[in-house]
PDB file of C-alpha atoms and ligand atoms in Angstrom:
ATOM      1  CA  UNK K   1     100.483 109.614 148.399  1.00 58.00           C
ATOM      2  CA  UNK K   2     100.041 111.072 144.929  1.00 92.00           C
ATOM      3  CA  UNK K   3      99.063 109.591 141.700  1.00 98.00           C
ATOM      4  CA  UNK K   4     101.535 110.556 138.905  1.00 98.00           C
ATOM      5  CA  UNK K   5      99.600 110.932 135.631  1.00 98.00           C
ATOM      6  CA  UNK K   6     101.624 110.772 132.437  1.00 98.00           C
ATOM      7  CA  UNK K   7      99.366 112.109 129.746  1.00 98.00           C
ATOM      8  CA  UNK K   8      98.707 114.625 126.933  1.00 98.00           C
ATOM      9  CA  UNK K   9      95.591 116.434 125.740  1.00 98.00           C
ATOM     10  CA  UNK K  10      94.081 113.808 123.498  1.00 98.00           C
ATOM     11  CA  UNK K  11      90.826 111.753 123.848  1.00 98.00           C
ATOM     12  CA  UNK K  12      92.666 108.904 125.527  1.00 98.00           C
ATOM     13  CA  UNK K  13      94.806 111.263 127.580  1.00 98.00           C
ATOM     14  CA  UNK K  14      91.790 113.140 128.912  1.00 98.00           C
ATOM     15  CA  UNK K  15      89.993 110.103 130.444  1.00 98.00           C
ATOM     16  CA  UNK K  16      92.293 109.700 133.608  1.00 98.00           C
ATOM     17  CA  UNK K  17      92.311 113.433 134.203  1.00 98.00           C
ATOM     18  CA  UNK K  18      88.515 113.521 134.226  1.00 98.00           C
ATOM     19  CA  UNK K  19      88.500 110.410 136.463  1.00 98.00           C
ATOM     20  CA  UNK K  20      90.898 111.846 138.978  1.00 98.00           C
ATOM     21  CA  UNK K  21      88.858 115.005 139.194  1.00 98.00           C
ATOM     22  CA  UNK K  22      85.625 112.943 139.661  1.00 98.00           C
ATOM     23  CA  UNK K  23      87.108 110.929 142.500  1.00 98.00           C
ATOM     24  CA  UNK K  24      89.122 113.643 144.167  1.00 98.00           C
ATOM     25  CA  UNK K  25      92.444 111.796 144.596  1.00 97.00           C
ATOM     26  CA  UNK K  26      95.493 114.013 144.674  1.00 97.00           C
ATOM     27  CA  UNK K  27      97.471 113.788 141.457  1.00 98.00           C
ATOM     28  CA  UNK K  28     100.303 115.419 139.607  1.00 98.00           C
ATOM     29  CA  UNK K  29     100.437 115.681 135.790  1.00 98.00           C
ATOM     30  CA  UNK K  30     103.609 114.790 134.022  1.00 98.00           C
ATOM     31  CA  UNK K  31     103.047 115.994 130.374  1.00 98.00           C
ATOM     32  CA  UNK K  32     104.297 113.628 127.717  1.00 98.00           C
ATOM     33  CA  UNK K  33     104.880 115.442 124.340  1.00 98.00           C
ATOM     34  CA  UNK K  34     103.769 112.757 121.929  1.00 98.00           C
ATOM     35  CA  UNK K  35     104.499 114.830 118.885  1.00 97.00           C
ATOM     36  CA  UNK K  36     108.138 115.235 120.002  1.00 98.00           C
ATOM     37  CA  UNK K  37     108.416 111.384 120.668  1.00 98.00           C
ATOM     38  CA  UNK K  38     108.683 111.568 124.433  1.00 98.00           C
ATOM     39  CA  UNK K  39     106.498 108.373 124.636  1.00 98.00           C
ATOM     40  CA  UNK K  40     109.506 106.410 123.193  1.00 98.00           C
ATOM     41  CA  UNK K  41     111.994 107.438 125.936  1.00 98.00           C
ATOM     42  CA  UNK K  42     113.430 104.747 128.255  1.00 98.00           C
ATOM     43  CA  UNK K  43     111.881 106.561 131.261  1.00 96.00           C
ATOM     44  CA  UNK K  44     108.327 106.381 129.833  1.00 98.00           C
ATOM     45  CA  UNK K  45     108.723 102.913 128.365  1.00 98.00           C
ATOM     46  CA  UNK K  46     109.523 101.744 131.901  1.00 97.00           C
ATOM     47  CA  UNK K  47     105.977 102.914 132.838  1.00 98.00           C
ATOM     48  CA  UNK K  48     104.217 101.798 129.674  1.00 98.00           C
ATOM     49  CA  UNK K  49     106.236  99.281 127.527  1.00 98.00           C
ATOM     50  CA  UNK K  50     103.703  99.994 124.704  1.00 98.00           C
ATOM     51  CA  UNK K  51     104.910 103.611 124.455  1.00 98.00           C
ATOM     52  CA  UNK K  52     101.493 105.331 124.505  1.00 98.00           C
ATOM     53  CA  UNK K  53      99.807 107.781 126.900  1.00 98.00           C
ATOM     54  CA  UNK K  54      98.094 107.687 129.257  1.00 98.00           C
ATOM     55  CA  UNK K  55      99.822 105.848 132.163  1.00 98.00           C
ATOM     56  CA  UNK K  56      99.892 106.324 135.896  1.00 98.00           C
ATOM     57  CA  UNK K  57     102.183 105.548 138.775  1.00 98.00           C
ATOM     58  CA  UNK K  58     100.429 105.180 142.129  1.00 98.00           C
ATOM     59  CA  UNK K  59     103.076 106.327 144.692  1.00 97.00           C
ATOM     60  CA  UNK K  60     100.986 105.379 147.671  1.00 96.00           C
ATOM     61  CA  UNK K  61     101.870 101.680 146.851  1.00 97.00           C
ATOM     62  CA  UNK K  62     105.332 100.469 147.862  1.00 96.00           C
ATOM     63  CA  UNK K  63     107.666 100.714 144.925  1.00 95.00           C
ATOM     64  CA  UNK K  64     105.003 102.517 142.925  1.00 97.00           C
ATOM     65  CA  UNK K  65     102.115 100.711 141.121  1.00 98.00           C
ATOM     66  CA  UNK K  66     102.369 101.264 137.373  1.00 98.00           C
ATOM     67  CA  UNK K  67      99.197 101.076 135.208  1.00 98.00           C
ATOM     68  CA  UNK K  68      98.771 101.671 131.506  1.00 98.00           C
ATOM     69  CA  UNK K  69      95.881 101.459 129.074  1.00 98.00           C
ATOM     70  CA  UNK K  70      93.040 103.997 129.905  1.00 98.00           C
ATOM     71  CA  UNK K  71      90.533 101.317 130.609  1.00 98.00           C
ATOM     72  CA  UNK K  72      92.889  99.559 133.096  1.00 98.00           C
ATOM     73  CA  UNK K  73      93.701 102.893 134.671  1.00 99.00           C
ATOM     74  CA  UNK K  74      90.107 103.885 135.246  1.00 98.00           C
ATOM     75  CA  UNK K  75      89.206 100.390 136.629  1.00 98.00           C
ATOM     76  CA  UNK K  76      92.292 100.654 138.955  1.00 98.00           C
ATOM     77  CA  UNK K  77      91.256 104.061 140.251  1.00 98.00           C
ATOM     78  CA  UNK K  78      87.571 103.102 140.525  1.00 98.00           C
ATOM     79  CA  UNK K  79      88.481 100.043 142.686  1.00 98.00           C
ATOM     80  CA  UNK K  80      91.030 102.003 144.657  1.00 98.00           C
ATOM     81  CA  UNK K  81      88.272 104.458 145.896  1.00 98.00           C
ATOM     82  CA  UNK K  82      85.171 102.367 145.455  1.00 98.00           C
ATOM     83  CA  UNK K  83      83.434 104.654 143.057  1.00 98.00           C
ATOM     84  CA  UNK K  84      82.114 104.686 139.477  1.00 98.00           C
ATOM     85  CA  UNK K  85      82.332 100.907 139.006  1.00 98.00           C
ATOM     86  CA  UNK K  86      79.831  98.575 140.799  1.00 97.00           C
ATOM     87  CA  UNK K  87      81.364  95.741 142.826  1.00 96.00           C
ATOM     88  CA  UNK K  88      79.276  93.094 141.312  1.00 93.00           C
ATOM     89  CA  UNK K  89      76.096  92.244 139.399  1.00 94.00           C
ATOM     90  CA  UNK K  90      74.844  92.923 135.864  1.00 95.00           C
ATOM     91  CA  UNK K  91      75.572  96.578 136.214  1.00 96.00           C
ATOM     92  CA  UNK K  92      79.352  96.003 136.778  1.00 98.00           C
ATOM     93  CA  UNK K  93      79.530  93.973 133.529  1.00 97.00           C
ATOM     94  CA  UNK K  94      77.522  96.620 131.664  1.00 98.00           C
ATOM     95  CA  UNK K  95      80.154  99.151 132.764  1.00 98.00           C
ATOM     96  CA  UNK K  96      83.110  96.931 131.799  1.00 98.00           C
ATOM     97  CA  UNK K  97      81.475  95.908 128.479  1.00 98.00           C
ATOM     98  CA  UNK K  98      81.070  99.532 127.422  1.00 98.00           C
ATOM     99  CA  UNK K  99      84.549 100.276 128.695  1.00 98.00           C
ATOM    100  CA  UNK K 100      85.973  97.604 126.486  1.00 98.00           C
ATOM    101  CA  UNK K 101      83.698  98.535 123.571  1.00 98.00           C
ATOM    102  CA  UNK K 102      85.248 101.949 123.605  1.00 98.00           C
ATOM    103  CA  UNK K 103      88.844 100.748 123.825  1.00 98.00           C
ATOM    104  CA  UNK K 104      88.398  98.141 121.055  1.00 98.00           C
ATOM    105  CA  UNK K 105      86.032  99.973 118.797  1.00 98.00           C
ATOM    106  CA  UNK K 106      84.975 103.629 119.087  1.00 98.00           C
ATOM    107  CA  UNK K 107      88.466 104.967 119.812  1.00 98.00           C
ATOM    108  CA  UNK K 108      90.409 103.031 117.204  1.00 98.00           C
ATOM    109  CA  UNK K 109      87.833 103.524 114.497  1.00 98.00           C
ATOM    110  CA  UNK K 110      87.540 107.299 114.898  1.00 98.00           C
ATOM    111  CA  UNK K 111      91.338 107.455 115.350  1.00 98.00           C
ATOM    112  CA  UNK K 112      91.974 105.536 112.104  1.00 98.00           C
ATOM    113  CA  UNK K 113      89.380 107.633 110.130  1.00 98.00           C
ATOM    114  CA  UNK K 114      91.239 110.803 111.446  1.00 97.00           C
ATOM    115  CA  UNK K 115      94.550 109.308 110.388  1.00 97.00           C
ATOM    116  CA  UNK K 116      93.543 108.257 106.833  1.00 98.00           C
ATOM    117  CA  UNK K 117      91.434 111.339 106.127  1.00 97.00           C
ATOM    118  CA  UNK K 118      93.827 113.921 107.463  1.00 95.00           C
ATOM    119  CA  UNK K 119      97.260 112.678 108.212  1.00 95.00           C
ATOM    120  CA  UNK K 120      98.017 109.951 105.686  1.00 97.00           C
ATOM    121  CA  UNK K 121     100.427 111.001 102.874  1.00 97.00           C
ATOM    122  CA  UNK K 122      98.273 109.195 100.345  1.00 97.00           C
ATOM    123  CA  UNK K 123      94.437 109.556 100.422  1.00 96.00           C
ATOM    124  CA  UNK K 124      93.043 106.000 100.133  1.00 98.00           C
ATOM    125  CA  UNK K 125      89.203 106.265  99.618  1.00 98.00           C
ATOM    126  CA  UNK K 126      88.605 102.622 100.692  1.00 98.00           C
ATOM    127  CA  UNK K 127      90.362 103.142 104.114  1.00 98.00           C
ATOM    128  CA  UNK K 128      88.781 106.526 104.626  1.00 98.00           C
ATOM    129  CA  UNK K 129      85.216 105.253 103.888  1.00 98.00           C
ATOM    130  CA  UNK K 130      85.773 101.995 105.922  1.00 98.00           C
ATOM    131  CA  UNK K 131      86.713 103.808 109.155  1.00 98.00           C
ATOM    132  CA  UNK K 132      84.125 106.621 108.679  1.00 98.00           C
ATOM    133  CA  UNK K 133      81.315 104.115 108.136  1.00 98.00           C
ATOM    134  CA  UNK K 134      82.375 102.028 111.128  1.00 98.00           C
ATOM    135  CA  UNK K 135      82.705 105.144 113.394  1.00 98.00           C
ATOM    136  CA  UNK K 136      79.270 106.285 112.306  1.00 98.00           C
ATOM    137  CA  UNK K 137      77.813 102.781 112.959  1.00 98.00           C
ATOM    138  CA  UNK K 138      79.420 102.682 116.435  1.00 98.00           C
ATOM    139  CA  UNK K 139      77.976 106.225 117.255  1.00 98.00           C
ATOM    140  CA  UNK K 140      74.572 104.973 116.186  1.00 98.00           C
ATOM    141  CA  UNK K 141      74.885 101.925 118.527  1.00 98.00           C
ATOM    142  CA  UNK K 142      75.656 104.188 121.443  1.00 98.00           C
ATOM    143  CA  UNK K 143      72.889 106.516 120.478  1.00 98.00           C
ATOM    144  CA  UNK K 144      70.304 103.693 120.392  1.00 98.00           C
ATOM    145  CA  UNK K 145      71.683 102.305 123.684  1.00 98.00           C
ATOM    146  CA  UNK K 146      71.100 105.749 125.355  1.00 98.00           C
ATOM    147  CA  UNK K 147      67.435 105.737 124.470  1.00 97.00           C
ATOM    148  CA  UNK K 148      65.474 106.054 127.748  1.00 92.00           C
ATOM    149  CA  UNK K 149      68.605 106.056 129.957  1.00 97.00           C
ATOM    150  CA  UNK K 150      70.503 109.023 131.318  1.00 98.00           C
ATOM    151  CA  UNK K 151      73.912 107.292 131.449  1.00 98.00           C
ATOM    152  CA  UNK K 152      75.483 104.227 129.698  1.00 98.00           C
ATOM    153  CA  UNK K 153      74.911 101.944 132.701  1.00 98.00           C
ATOM    154  CA  UNK K 154      72.399 102.535 135.625  1.00 96.00           C
ATOM    155  CA  UNK K 155      74.442 105.319 137.125  1.00 97.00           C
ATOM    156  CA  UNK K 156      77.210 107.626 135.917  1.00 98.00           C
ATOM    157  CA  UNK K 157      80.345 105.351 135.750  1.00 98.00           C
ATOM    158  CA  UNK K 158      83.793 104.906 134.244  1.00 99.00           C
ATOM    159  CA  UNK K 159      81.986 103.785 131.089  1.00 98.00           C
ATOM    160  CA  UNK K 160      80.659 107.346 130.518  1.00 99.00           C
ATOM    161  CA  UNK K 161      84.175 108.879 131.068  1.00 99.00           C
ATOM    162  CA  UNK K 162      85.643 106.299 128.667  1.00 99.00           C
ATOM    163  CA  UNK K 163      83.208 107.026 125.891  1.00 99.00           C
ATOM    164  CA  UNK K 164      82.690 110.677 126.395  1.00 98.00           C
ATOM    165  CA  UNK K 165      86.073 111.978 125.107  1.00 98.00           C
ATOM    166  CA  UNK K 166      85.888 109.941 121.882  1.00 98.00           C
ATOM    167  CA  UNK K 167      82.119 110.404 121.189  1.00 98.00           C
ATOM    168  CA  UNK K 168      82.245 114.095 121.726  1.00 98.00           C
ATOM    169  CA  UNK K 169      85.370 114.730 119.716  1.00 98.00           C
ATOM    170  CA  UNK K 170      84.315 112.171 117.062  1.00 97.00           C
ATOM    171  CA  UNK K 171      80.931 113.785 116.712  1.00 97.00           C
ATOM    172  CA  UNK K 172      82.520 117.167 116.218  1.00 97.00           C
ATOM    173  CA  UNK K 173      85.149 115.895 113.682  1.00 96.00           C
ATOM    174  CA  UNK K 174      82.587 113.974 111.649  1.00 97.00           C
ATOM    175  CA  UNK K 175      79.962 116.751 111.800  1.00 97.00           C
ATOM    176  CA  UNK K 176      82.547 119.239 110.415  1.00 96.00           C
ATOM    177  CA  UNK K 177      83.366 116.956 107.453  1.00 96.00           C
ATOM    178  CA  UNK K 178      80.092 115.026 106.794  1.00 96.00           C
ATOM    179  CA  UNK K 179      77.127 116.588 108.699  1.00 96.00           C
ATOM    180  CA  UNK K 180      74.701 114.359 106.909  1.00 96.00           C
ATOM    181  CA  UNK K 181      76.278 111.221 108.321  1.00 96.00           C
ATOM    182  CA  UNK K 182      75.622 112.126 112.072  1.00 96.00           C
ATOM    183  CA  UNK K 183      72.157 113.743 111.888  1.00 94.00           C
ATOM    184  CA  UNK K 184      69.521 112.643 114.342  1.00 92.00           C
ATOM    185  CA  UNK K 185      71.809 111.318 117.031  1.00 97.00           C
ATOM    186  CA  UNK K 186      69.630 113.085 119.547  1.00 97.00           C
ATOM    187  CA  UNK K 187      70.247 110.664 122.539  1.00 98.00           C
ATOM    188  CA  UNK K 188      74.030 110.931 121.942  1.00 98.00           C
ATOM    189  CA  UNK K 189      73.901 114.733 121.828  1.00 98.00           C
ATOM    190  CA  UNK K 190      71.805 114.892 125.026  1.00 98.00           C
ATOM    191  CA  UNK K 191      74.260 112.523 126.879  1.00 98.00           C
ATOM    192  CA  UNK K 192      77.285 114.491 125.589  1.00 98.00           C
ATOM    193  CA  UNK K 193      75.820 117.640 127.079  1.00 98.00           C
ATOM    194  CA  UNK K 194      74.943 115.964 130.455  1.00 98.00           C
ATOM    195  CA  UNK K 195      78.437 114.489 130.832  1.00 98.00           C
ATOM    196  CA  UNK K 196      80.237 117.611 129.485  1.00 98.00           C
ATOM    197  CA  UNK K 197      78.330 119.775 131.957  1.00 98.00           C
ATOM    198  CA  UNK K 198      79.728 117.955 134.976  1.00 98.00           C
ATOM    199  CA  UNK K 199      82.103 120.183 136.858  1.00 98.00           C
ATOM    200  CA  UNK K 200      84.776 117.424 137.234  1.00 98.00           C
ATOM    201  CA  UNK K 201      84.629 116.727 133.486  1.00 98.00           C
ATOM    202  CA  UNK K 202      85.257 120.481 132.783  1.00 98.00           C
ATOM    203  CA  UNK K 203      88.044 120.523 135.268  1.00 98.00           C
ATOM    204  CA  UNK K 204      89.712 117.330 133.889  1.00 98.00           C
ATOM    205  CA  UNK K 205      89.687 118.842 130.383  1.00 98.00           C
ATOM    206  CA  UNK K 206      90.875 122.163 131.631  1.00 98.00           C
ATOM    207  CA  UNK K 207      93.970 120.946 133.438  1.00 98.00           C
ATOM    208  CA  UNK K 208      95.403 119.509 130.193  1.00 98.00           C
ATOM    209  CA  UNK K 209      95.027 122.741 128.184  1.00 94.00           C
TER     210      UNK K 209
HETATM  211  N1  LIG R   1      94.286 101.763 124.006  1.00 93.87           N
HETATM  212  C1  LIG R   1      95.129 102.790 124.475  1.00 93.87           C
HETATM  213  C2  LIG R   1      95.375 103.816 123.453  1.00 93.87           C
HETATM  214  C3  LIG R   1      96.452 104.822 123.818  1.00 93.87           C
HETATM  215  C4  LIG R   1      96.811 105.698 122.638  1.00 93.87           C
HETATM  216  O1  LIG R   1      96.552 105.413 121.463  1.00 93.87           O
HETATM  217  N2  LIG R   1      97.394 106.848 122.891  1.00 93.87           N
HETATM  218  C5  LIG R   1      97.868 107.818 121.840  1.00 93.87           C
HETATM  219  C6  LIG R   1      97.331 109.194 122.102  1.00 93.87           C
HETATM  220  S1  LIG R   1      95.590 109.336 122.057  1.00 93.87           S
HETATM  221  C7  LIG R   1      99.339 107.871 121.801  1.00 93.87           C
HETATM  222  O2  LIG R   1     100.039 107.729 122.826  1.00 93.87           O
HETATM  223  N3  LIG R   1      99.932 108.062 120.605  1.00 93.87           N
HETATM  224  C8  LIG R   1     101.357 108.221 120.451  1.00 93.87           C
HETATM  225  C9  LIG R   1     101.941 107.120 119.611  1.00 93.87           C
HETATM  226  O3  LIG R   1     101.194 106.257 119.112  1.00 93.87           O
HETATM  227  O4  LIG R   1     103.181 107.098 119.488  1.00 93.87           O
HETATM  228  C10 LIG R   1      94.462 103.440 125.662  1.00 93.87           C
HETATM  229  O5  LIG R   1      93.235 103.436 125.758  1.00 93.87           O
HETATM  230  O6  LIG R   1      95.164 103.970 126.695  1.00 93.87           O
END
């Protein structure tokens, strides 16, 4: 009756750990060492053919239900327990829209900026600036959206979990390199603190350390 969680301590890998702590389902962590290439093993590819963490196997389903992609995992878990994703209405689609916004935008843009500014063997100013500017633009979009609202949708939801790990780490990275680019994101800073102070969020981050 346990969820197997295949993950690592990265912004994408942290999301399902936080989710599982929030909803209280029993789970077991199977660490995948992505710097040693364990995401490319046949065993892992049988769970996620895309060879990236996170992924889960729900052993309470006959034969084991495999789910990969963090957004799909959080939707699956939310629907399994009926929490953190409204069943219908505008608010459901607000949660889904901000979930996909993170997977298609905030995560990849910050990730590519990190790659081109720190890991790439050749420093290409055009690529570094392009991904930095787009990351900053997206952080400003979220900051503006959070004006006059506590959470991303009406209530705390999977959209907050999806965006929290990337917004908090992205803000930290960009602030350390270009503090002038992320000044005055007061709504985002307030939301990062509210989400980060949740006991389940603290536990989800701690279990991966
Ligand atoms: N869209 C995917 C992104 C997953 C992803 O990029 N995972 C990274 C770690 S944060 C990974 O497994 N990297 C190892 C690799 O690319 O080989 C999701 O949201 O789950």
